[in-house]
Coordinates of N, CA and C in Angstrom, one line a residue:
X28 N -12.8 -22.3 47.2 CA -13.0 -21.8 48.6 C -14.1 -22.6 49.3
X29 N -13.5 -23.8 50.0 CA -14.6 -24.4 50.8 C -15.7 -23.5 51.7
X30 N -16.7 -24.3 52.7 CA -17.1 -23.1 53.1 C -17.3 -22.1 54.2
X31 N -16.4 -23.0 54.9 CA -15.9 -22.3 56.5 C -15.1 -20.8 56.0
X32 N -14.2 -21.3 54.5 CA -13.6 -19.7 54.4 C -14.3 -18.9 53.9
X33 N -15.5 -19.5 53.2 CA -16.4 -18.4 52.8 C -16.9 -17.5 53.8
X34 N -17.4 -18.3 55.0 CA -18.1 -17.9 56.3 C -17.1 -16.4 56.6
X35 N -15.5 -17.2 57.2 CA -14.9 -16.4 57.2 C -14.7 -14.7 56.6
X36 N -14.5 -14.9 55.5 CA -14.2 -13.6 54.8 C -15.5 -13.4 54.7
X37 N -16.6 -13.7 54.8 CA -17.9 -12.4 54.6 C -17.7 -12.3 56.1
X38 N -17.2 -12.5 57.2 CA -17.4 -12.2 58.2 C -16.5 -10.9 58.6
X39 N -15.3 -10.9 57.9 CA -14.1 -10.3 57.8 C -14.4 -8.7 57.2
X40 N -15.3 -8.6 56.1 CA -15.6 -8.2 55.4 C -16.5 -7.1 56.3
X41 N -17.6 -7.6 56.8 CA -18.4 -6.8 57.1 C -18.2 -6.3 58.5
X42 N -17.3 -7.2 59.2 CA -17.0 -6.3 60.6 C -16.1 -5.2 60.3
X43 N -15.3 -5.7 59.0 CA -14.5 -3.9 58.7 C -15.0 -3.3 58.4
X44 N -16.5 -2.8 57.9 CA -17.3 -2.1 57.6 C -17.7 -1.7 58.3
X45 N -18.3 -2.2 59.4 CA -18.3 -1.5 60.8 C -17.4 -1.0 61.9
X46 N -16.4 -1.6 62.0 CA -15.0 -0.8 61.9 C -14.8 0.6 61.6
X47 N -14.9 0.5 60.3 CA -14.6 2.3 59.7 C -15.6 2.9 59.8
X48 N -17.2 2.6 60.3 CA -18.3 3.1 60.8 C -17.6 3.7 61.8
X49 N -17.4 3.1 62.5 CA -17.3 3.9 64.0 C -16.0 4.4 64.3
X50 N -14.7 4.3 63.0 CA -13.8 5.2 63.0 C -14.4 6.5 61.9
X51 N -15.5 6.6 61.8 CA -15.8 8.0 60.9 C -16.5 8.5 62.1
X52 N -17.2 8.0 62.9 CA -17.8 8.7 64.0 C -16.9 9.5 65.0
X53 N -15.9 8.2 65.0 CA -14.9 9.5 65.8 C -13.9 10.2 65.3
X54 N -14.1 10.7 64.4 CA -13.2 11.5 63.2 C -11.9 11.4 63.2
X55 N -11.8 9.9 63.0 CA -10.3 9.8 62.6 C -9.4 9.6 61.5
X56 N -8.0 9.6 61.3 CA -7.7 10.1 59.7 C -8.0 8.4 58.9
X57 N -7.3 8.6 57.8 CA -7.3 7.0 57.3 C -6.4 5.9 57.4
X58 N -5.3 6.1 58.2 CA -4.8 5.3 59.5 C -5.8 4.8 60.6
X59 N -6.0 5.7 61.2 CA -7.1 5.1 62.0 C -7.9 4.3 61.5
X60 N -8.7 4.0 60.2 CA -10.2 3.9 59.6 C -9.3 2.2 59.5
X61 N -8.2 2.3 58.7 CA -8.0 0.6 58.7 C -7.0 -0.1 59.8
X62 N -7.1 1.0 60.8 CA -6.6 0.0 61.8 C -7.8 -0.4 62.7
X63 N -8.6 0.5 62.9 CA -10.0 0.1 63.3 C -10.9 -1.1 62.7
X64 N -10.8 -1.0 61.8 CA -11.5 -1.6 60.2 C -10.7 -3.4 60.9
X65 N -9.5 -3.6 60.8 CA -8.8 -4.6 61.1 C -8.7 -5.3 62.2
X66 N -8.9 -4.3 63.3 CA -8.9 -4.8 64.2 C -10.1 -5.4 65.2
X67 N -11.2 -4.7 64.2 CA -12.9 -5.2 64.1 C -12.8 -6.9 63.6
X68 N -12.4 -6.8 62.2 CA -12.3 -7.6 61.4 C -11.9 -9.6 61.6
X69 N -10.5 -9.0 62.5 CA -9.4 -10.2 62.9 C -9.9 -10.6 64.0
X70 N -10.2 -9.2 65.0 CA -9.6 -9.5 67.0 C -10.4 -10.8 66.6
X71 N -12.0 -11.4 66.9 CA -12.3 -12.3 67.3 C -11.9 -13.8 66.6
X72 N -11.5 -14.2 65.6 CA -11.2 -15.4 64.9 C -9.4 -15.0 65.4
X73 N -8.6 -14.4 65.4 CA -7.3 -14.1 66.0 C -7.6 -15.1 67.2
X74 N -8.1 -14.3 68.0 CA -8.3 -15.0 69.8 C -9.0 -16.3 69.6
X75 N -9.4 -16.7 69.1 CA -9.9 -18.0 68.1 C -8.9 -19.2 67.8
X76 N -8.1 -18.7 67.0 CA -7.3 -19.3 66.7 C -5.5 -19.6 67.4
X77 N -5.6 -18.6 68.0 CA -4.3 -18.7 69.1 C -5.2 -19.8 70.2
X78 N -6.2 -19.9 70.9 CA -6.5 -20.7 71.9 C -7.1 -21.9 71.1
X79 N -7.0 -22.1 69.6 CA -7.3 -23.5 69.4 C -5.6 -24.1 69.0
X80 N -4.8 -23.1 68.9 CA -3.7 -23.5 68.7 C -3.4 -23.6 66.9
X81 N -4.3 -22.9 66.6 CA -4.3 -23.0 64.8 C -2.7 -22.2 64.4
X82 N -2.5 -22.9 63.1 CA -1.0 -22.3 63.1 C -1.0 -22.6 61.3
X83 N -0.9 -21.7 61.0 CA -0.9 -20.2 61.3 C -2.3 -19.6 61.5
X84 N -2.3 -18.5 62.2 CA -3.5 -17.7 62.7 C -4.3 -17.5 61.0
X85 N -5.7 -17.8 60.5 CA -6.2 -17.4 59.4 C -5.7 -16.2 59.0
X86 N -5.2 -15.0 59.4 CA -5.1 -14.0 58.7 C -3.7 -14.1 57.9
X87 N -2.9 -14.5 59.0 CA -1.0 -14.3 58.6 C -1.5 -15.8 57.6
X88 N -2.4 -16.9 57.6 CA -1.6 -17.9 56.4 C -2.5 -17.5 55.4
X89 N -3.4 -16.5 55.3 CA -3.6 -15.8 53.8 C -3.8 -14.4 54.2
X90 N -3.1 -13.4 53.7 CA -3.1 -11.7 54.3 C -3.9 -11.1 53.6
X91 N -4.9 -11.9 52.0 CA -5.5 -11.3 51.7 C -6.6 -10.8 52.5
X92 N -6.7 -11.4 53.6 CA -8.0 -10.9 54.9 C -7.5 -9.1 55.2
X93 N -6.2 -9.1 55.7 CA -5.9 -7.8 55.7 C -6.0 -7.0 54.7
X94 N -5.6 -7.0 53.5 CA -6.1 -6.2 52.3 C -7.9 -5.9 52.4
X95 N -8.5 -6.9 52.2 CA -10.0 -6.8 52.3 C -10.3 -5.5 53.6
X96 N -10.0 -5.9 54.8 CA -9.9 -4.5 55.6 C -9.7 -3.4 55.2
X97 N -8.5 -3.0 54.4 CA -8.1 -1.7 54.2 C -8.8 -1.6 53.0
X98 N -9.2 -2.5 52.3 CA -10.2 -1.6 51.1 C -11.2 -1.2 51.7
X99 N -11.8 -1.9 52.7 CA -13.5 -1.6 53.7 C -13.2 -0.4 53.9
X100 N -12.1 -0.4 54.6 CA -11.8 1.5 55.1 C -11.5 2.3 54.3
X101 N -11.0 2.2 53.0 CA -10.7 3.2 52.1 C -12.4 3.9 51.5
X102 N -13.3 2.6 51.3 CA -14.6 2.8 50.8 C -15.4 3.7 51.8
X103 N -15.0 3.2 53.0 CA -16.0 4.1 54.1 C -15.6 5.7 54.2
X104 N -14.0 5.5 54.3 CA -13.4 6.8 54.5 C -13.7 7.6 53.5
X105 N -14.0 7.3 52.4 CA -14.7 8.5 51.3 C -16.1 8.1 51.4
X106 N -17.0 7.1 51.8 CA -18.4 7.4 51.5 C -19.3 7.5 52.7
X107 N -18.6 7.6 54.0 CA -19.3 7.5 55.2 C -20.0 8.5 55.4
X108 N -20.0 10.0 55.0 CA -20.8 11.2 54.9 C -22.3 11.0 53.8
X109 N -22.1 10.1 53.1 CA -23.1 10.0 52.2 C -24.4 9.0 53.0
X110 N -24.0 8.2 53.9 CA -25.3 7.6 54.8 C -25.6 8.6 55.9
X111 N -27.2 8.5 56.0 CA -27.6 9.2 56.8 C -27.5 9.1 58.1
X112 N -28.0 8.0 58.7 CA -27.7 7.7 59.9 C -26.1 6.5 60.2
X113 N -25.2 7.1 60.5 CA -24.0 5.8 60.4 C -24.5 5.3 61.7
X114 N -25.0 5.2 62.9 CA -24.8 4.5 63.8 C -26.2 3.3 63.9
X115 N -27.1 3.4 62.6 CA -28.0 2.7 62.4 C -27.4 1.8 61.8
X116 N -26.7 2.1 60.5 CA -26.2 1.1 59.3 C -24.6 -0.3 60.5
X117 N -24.2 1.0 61.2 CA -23.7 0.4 62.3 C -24.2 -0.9 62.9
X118 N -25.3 -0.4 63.7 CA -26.2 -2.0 64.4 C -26.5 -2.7 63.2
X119 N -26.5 -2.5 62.1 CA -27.7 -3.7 61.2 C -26.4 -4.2 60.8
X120 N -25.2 -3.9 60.1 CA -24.5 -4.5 60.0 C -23.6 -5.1 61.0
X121 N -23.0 -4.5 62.1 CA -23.1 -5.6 62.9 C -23.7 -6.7 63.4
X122 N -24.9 -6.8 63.2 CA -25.5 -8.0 63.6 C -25.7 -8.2 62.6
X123 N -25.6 -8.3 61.3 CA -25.0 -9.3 60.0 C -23.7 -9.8 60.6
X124 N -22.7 -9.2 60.5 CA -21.5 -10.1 61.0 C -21.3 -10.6 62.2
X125 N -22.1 -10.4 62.6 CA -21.6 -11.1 64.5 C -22.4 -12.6 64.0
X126 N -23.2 -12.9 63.3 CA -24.5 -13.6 62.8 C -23.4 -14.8 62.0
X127 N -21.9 -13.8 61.2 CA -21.7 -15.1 60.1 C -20.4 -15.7 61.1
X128 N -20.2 -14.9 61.8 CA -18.5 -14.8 62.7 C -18.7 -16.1 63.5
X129 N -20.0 -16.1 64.3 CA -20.6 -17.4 65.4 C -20.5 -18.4 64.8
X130 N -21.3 -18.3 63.1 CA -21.2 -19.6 62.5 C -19.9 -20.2 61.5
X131 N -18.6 -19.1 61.7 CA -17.1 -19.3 61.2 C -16.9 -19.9 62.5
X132 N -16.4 -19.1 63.9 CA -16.2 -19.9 64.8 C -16.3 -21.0 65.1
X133 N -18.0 -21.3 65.1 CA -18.4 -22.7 65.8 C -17.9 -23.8 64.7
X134 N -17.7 -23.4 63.3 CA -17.4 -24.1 62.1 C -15.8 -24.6 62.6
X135 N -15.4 -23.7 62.6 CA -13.8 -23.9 63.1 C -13.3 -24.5 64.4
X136 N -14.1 -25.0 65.3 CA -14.0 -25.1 66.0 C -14.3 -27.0 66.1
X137 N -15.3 -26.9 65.6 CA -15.8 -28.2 65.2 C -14.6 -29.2 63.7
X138 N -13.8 -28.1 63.3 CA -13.1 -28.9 62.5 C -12.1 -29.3 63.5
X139 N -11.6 -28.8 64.4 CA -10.4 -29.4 64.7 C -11.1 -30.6 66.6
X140 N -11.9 -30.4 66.3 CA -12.6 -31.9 67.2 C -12.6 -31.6 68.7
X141 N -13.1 -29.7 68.9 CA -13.4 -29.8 70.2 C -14.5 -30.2 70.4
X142 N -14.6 -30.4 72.0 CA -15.3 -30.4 73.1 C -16.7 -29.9 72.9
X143 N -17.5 -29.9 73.2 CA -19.1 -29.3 72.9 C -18.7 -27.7 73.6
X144 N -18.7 -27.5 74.9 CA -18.3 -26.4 75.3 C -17.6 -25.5 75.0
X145 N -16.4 -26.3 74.3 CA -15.0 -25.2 73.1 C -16.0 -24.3 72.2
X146 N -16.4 -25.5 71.4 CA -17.3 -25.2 70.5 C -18.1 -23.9 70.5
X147 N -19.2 -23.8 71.6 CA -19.8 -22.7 71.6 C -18.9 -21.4 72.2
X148 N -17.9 -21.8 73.0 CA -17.4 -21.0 73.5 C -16.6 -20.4 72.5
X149 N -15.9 -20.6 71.3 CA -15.2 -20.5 70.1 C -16.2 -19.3 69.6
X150 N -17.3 -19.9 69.3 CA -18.1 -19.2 68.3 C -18.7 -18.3 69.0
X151 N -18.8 -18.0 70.2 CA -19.1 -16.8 70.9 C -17.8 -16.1 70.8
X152 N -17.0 -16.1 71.2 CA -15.7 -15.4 70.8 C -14.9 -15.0 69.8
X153 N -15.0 -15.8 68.6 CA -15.4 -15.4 67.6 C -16.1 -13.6 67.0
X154 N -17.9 -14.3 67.2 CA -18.6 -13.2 66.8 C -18.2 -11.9 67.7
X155 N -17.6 -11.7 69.0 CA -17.8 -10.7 69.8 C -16.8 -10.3 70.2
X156 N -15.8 -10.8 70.3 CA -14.5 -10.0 70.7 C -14.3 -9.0 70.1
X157 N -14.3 -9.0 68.5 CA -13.5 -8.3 67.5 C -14.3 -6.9 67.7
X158 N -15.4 -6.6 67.9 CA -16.5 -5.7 68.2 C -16.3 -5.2 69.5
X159 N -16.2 -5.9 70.5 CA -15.2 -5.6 72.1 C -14.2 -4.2 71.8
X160 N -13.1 -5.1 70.8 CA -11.7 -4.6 70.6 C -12.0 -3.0 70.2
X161 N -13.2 -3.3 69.0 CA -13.3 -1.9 68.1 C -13.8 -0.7 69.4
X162 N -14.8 -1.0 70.4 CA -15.6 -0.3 70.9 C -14.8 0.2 72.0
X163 N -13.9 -0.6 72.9 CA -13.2 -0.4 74.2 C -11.8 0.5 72.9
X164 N -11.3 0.6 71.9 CA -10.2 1.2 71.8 C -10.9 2.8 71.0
X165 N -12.1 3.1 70.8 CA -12.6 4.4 70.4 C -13.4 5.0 71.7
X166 N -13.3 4.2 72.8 CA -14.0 4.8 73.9 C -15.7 4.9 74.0
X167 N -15.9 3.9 73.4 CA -17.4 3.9 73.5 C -17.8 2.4 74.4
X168 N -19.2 2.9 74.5 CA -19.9 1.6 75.2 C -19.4 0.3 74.4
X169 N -19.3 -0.9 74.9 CA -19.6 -1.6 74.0 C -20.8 -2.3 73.6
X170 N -21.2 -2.9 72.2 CA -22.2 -3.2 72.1 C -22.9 -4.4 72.8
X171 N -21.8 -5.4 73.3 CA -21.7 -6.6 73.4 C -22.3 -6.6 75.2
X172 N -22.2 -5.2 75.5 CA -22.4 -4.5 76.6 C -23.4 -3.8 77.1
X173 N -24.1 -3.6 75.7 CA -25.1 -2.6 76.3 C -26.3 -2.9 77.0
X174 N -27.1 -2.4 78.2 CA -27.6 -2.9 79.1 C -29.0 -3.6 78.3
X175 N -29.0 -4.9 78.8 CA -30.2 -5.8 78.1 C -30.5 -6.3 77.2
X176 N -29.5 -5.6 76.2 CA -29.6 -6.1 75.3 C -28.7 -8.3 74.6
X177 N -29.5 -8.1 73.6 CA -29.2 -9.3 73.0 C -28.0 -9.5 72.2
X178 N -27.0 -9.9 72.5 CA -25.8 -10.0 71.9 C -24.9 -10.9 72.2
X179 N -24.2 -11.3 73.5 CA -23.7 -12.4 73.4 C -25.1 -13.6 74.0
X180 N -25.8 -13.3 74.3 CA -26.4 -14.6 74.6 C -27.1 -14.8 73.1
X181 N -27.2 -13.8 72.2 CA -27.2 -14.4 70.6 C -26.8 -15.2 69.9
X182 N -25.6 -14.9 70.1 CA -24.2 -15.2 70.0 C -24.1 -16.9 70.5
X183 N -24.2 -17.3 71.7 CA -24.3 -18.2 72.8 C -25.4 -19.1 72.0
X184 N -26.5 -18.5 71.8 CA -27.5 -19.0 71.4 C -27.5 -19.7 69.8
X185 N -26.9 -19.0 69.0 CA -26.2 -19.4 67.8 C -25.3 -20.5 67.4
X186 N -24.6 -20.5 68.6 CA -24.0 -21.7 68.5 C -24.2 -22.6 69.3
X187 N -25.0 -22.3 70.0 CA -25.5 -23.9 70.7 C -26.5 -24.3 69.8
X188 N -27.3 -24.0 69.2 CA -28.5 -24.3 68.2 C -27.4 -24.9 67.1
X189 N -26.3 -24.6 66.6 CA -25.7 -25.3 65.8 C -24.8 -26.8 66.3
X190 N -24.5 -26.5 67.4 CA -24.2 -28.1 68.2 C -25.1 -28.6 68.3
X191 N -26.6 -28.3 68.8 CA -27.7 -29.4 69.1 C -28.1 -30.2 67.7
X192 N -27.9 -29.1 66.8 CA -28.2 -29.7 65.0 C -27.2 -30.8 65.0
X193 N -26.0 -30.6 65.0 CA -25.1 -31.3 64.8 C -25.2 -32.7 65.6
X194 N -25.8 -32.9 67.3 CA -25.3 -34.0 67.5 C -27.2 -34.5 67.3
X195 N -27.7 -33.5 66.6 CA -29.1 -34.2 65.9 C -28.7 -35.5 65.0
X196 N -27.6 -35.1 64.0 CA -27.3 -35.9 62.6 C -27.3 -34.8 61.9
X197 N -27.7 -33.6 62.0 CA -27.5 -32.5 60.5 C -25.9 -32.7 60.3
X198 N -26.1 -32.2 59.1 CA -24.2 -32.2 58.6 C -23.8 -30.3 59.2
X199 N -22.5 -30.6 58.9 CA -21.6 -29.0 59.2 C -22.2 -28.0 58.6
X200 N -22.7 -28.0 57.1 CA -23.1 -26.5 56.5 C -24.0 -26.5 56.8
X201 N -25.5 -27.5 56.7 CA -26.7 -26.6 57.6 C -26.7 -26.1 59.3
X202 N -26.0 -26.9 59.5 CA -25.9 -26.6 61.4 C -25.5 -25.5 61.0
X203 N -24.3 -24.6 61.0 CA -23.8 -23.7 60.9 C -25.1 -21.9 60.6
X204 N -25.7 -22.8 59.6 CA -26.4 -21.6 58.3 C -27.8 -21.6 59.7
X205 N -27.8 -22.6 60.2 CA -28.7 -22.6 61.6 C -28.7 -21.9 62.7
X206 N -26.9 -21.4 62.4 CA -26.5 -20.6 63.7 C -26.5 -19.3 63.5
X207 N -26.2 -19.4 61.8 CA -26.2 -17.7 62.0 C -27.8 -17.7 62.1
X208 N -29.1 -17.9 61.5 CA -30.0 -18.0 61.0 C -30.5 -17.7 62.7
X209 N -30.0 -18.4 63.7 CA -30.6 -18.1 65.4 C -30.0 -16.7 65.9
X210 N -28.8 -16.7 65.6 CA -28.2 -15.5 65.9 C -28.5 -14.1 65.4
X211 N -28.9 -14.1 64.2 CA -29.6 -13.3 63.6 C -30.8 -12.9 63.6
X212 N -31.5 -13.8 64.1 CA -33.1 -13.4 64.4 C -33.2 -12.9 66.0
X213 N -32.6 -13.5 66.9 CA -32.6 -12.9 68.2 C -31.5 -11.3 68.1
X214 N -30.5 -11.4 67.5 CA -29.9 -9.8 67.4 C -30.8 -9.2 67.0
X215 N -31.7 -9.2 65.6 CA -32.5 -8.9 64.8 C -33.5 -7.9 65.9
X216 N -34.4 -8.9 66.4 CA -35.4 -9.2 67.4 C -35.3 -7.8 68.6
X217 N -34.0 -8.1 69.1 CA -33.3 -6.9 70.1 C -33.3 -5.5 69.6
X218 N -32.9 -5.2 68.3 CA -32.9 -4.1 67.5 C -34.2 -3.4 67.5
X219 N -35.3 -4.8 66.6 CA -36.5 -3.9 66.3 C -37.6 -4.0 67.4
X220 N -37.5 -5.2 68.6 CA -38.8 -5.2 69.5 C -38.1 -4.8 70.5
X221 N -36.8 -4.6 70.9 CA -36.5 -4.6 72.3 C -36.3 -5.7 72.8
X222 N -36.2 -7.0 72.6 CA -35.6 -7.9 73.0 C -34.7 -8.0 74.2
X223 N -34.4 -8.3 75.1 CA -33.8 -7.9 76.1 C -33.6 -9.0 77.2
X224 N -32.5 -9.0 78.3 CA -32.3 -9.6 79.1 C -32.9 -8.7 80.4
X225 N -33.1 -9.6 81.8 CA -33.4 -8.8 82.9 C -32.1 -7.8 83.4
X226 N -32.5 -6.8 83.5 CA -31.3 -6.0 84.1 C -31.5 -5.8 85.8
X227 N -30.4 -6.1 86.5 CA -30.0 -6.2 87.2 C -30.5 -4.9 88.3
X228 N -31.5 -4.6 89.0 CA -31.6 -3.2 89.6 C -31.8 -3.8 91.5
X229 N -30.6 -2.6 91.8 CA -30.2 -2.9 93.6 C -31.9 -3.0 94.4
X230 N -31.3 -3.1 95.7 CA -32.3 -2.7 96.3 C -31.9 -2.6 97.9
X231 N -33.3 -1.6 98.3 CA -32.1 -1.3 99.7 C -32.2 -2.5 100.9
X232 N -31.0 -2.7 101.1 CA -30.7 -4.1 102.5 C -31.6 -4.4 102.9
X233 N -32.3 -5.5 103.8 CA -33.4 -5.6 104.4 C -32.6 -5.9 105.8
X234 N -33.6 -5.2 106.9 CA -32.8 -4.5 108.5 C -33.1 -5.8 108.9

């Protein structure tokens, strides 16, 4: 397993984990838990891979990615009562995978010889879609959304720090382990200090 697929499947891995997090939150059966779980898992490297024109999409040319999902959900759907807080284990693991997803993306993106802007734009789309998909189809905020916070400009941030490595002279696996390593400290950072972007507040006309 080279190491872009490593990236891959721990990325796979852990967004179905958070997946079936937030299909136990909204008490759904275990249909729900691995179609959530999956669709956490794929949406962003899917949307990834259809606009780099990859063929076959990573999941359909090995389905073991799909299996790994529905085991994530089978594990959650019997042990999700046993964590105390799920919407804590929720953020920490999400921002573990949004952290390895940026640095699969930007990886994948960089193999097939885009553009500097593909690039980050890949690996933002990548880490954040799939988390989009989960949140807009259970009816919740999304995270990628929530006001101020640090997430896609993480994200953004993650993989531009792995392009600037790259047209430094670093090779592919450090840049990459650079991206999650940015990505992960600024998510991180948001979680425990409040980290934040300016939020946007009106004001009244001037006469």
């Amino acid at each position: 397993m080279n190491f872009l697929a490593l990236l891959d499947f721990s990325s796979v891995l852990v967004f179905a984990l958070t997946g079936a997090l937030v299909a136990s939150r909204a008490q759904l059966d275990l249909v729900g838990f691995a179609f959530i779980a999956c669709l956490t898992a794929v949406g962003g490297g899917t949307v990834r891979d259809v606009l780099l024109g990859r063929d076959p999409v990573f999941w359909i040319g090995q389905p073991v990615y799909v299996l790994i999902c529905v085991a994530a959900a089978i594990f959650v759907f019997f042990t999700a009562h046993l964590v105390e807080s799920r919407y804590r284990w929720l953020l920490w693991l999400d921002c573990f995978a949004l952290s390895i997803a940026v640095a699969a993306g930007t990886g994948v993106a960089v193999s097939f010889g885009q553009p500097g802007v593909i690039v980050v734009l890949m690996g933002v789309a990548t880490g954040c879609l799939g988390g989009l998909m989960r949140d807009v189809v259970v009816g919740e905020i999304p995270l990628v959304l929530k006001q101020g916070e640090l997430y896609a400009t993480a994200a953004l941030a993650g993989s531009g720090a792995a392009l600037l490595a790259l047209n430094l002279g670093i090779s592919l696996r450090p840049a990459l382990l650079i991206a999650a390593a940015t990505c992960g400290v600024l998510r991180a950072g948001s979680l425990i200090f409040g980290w934040s972007l300016p939020v946007y507040k009106s004001r009244p006309p001037k006469v």
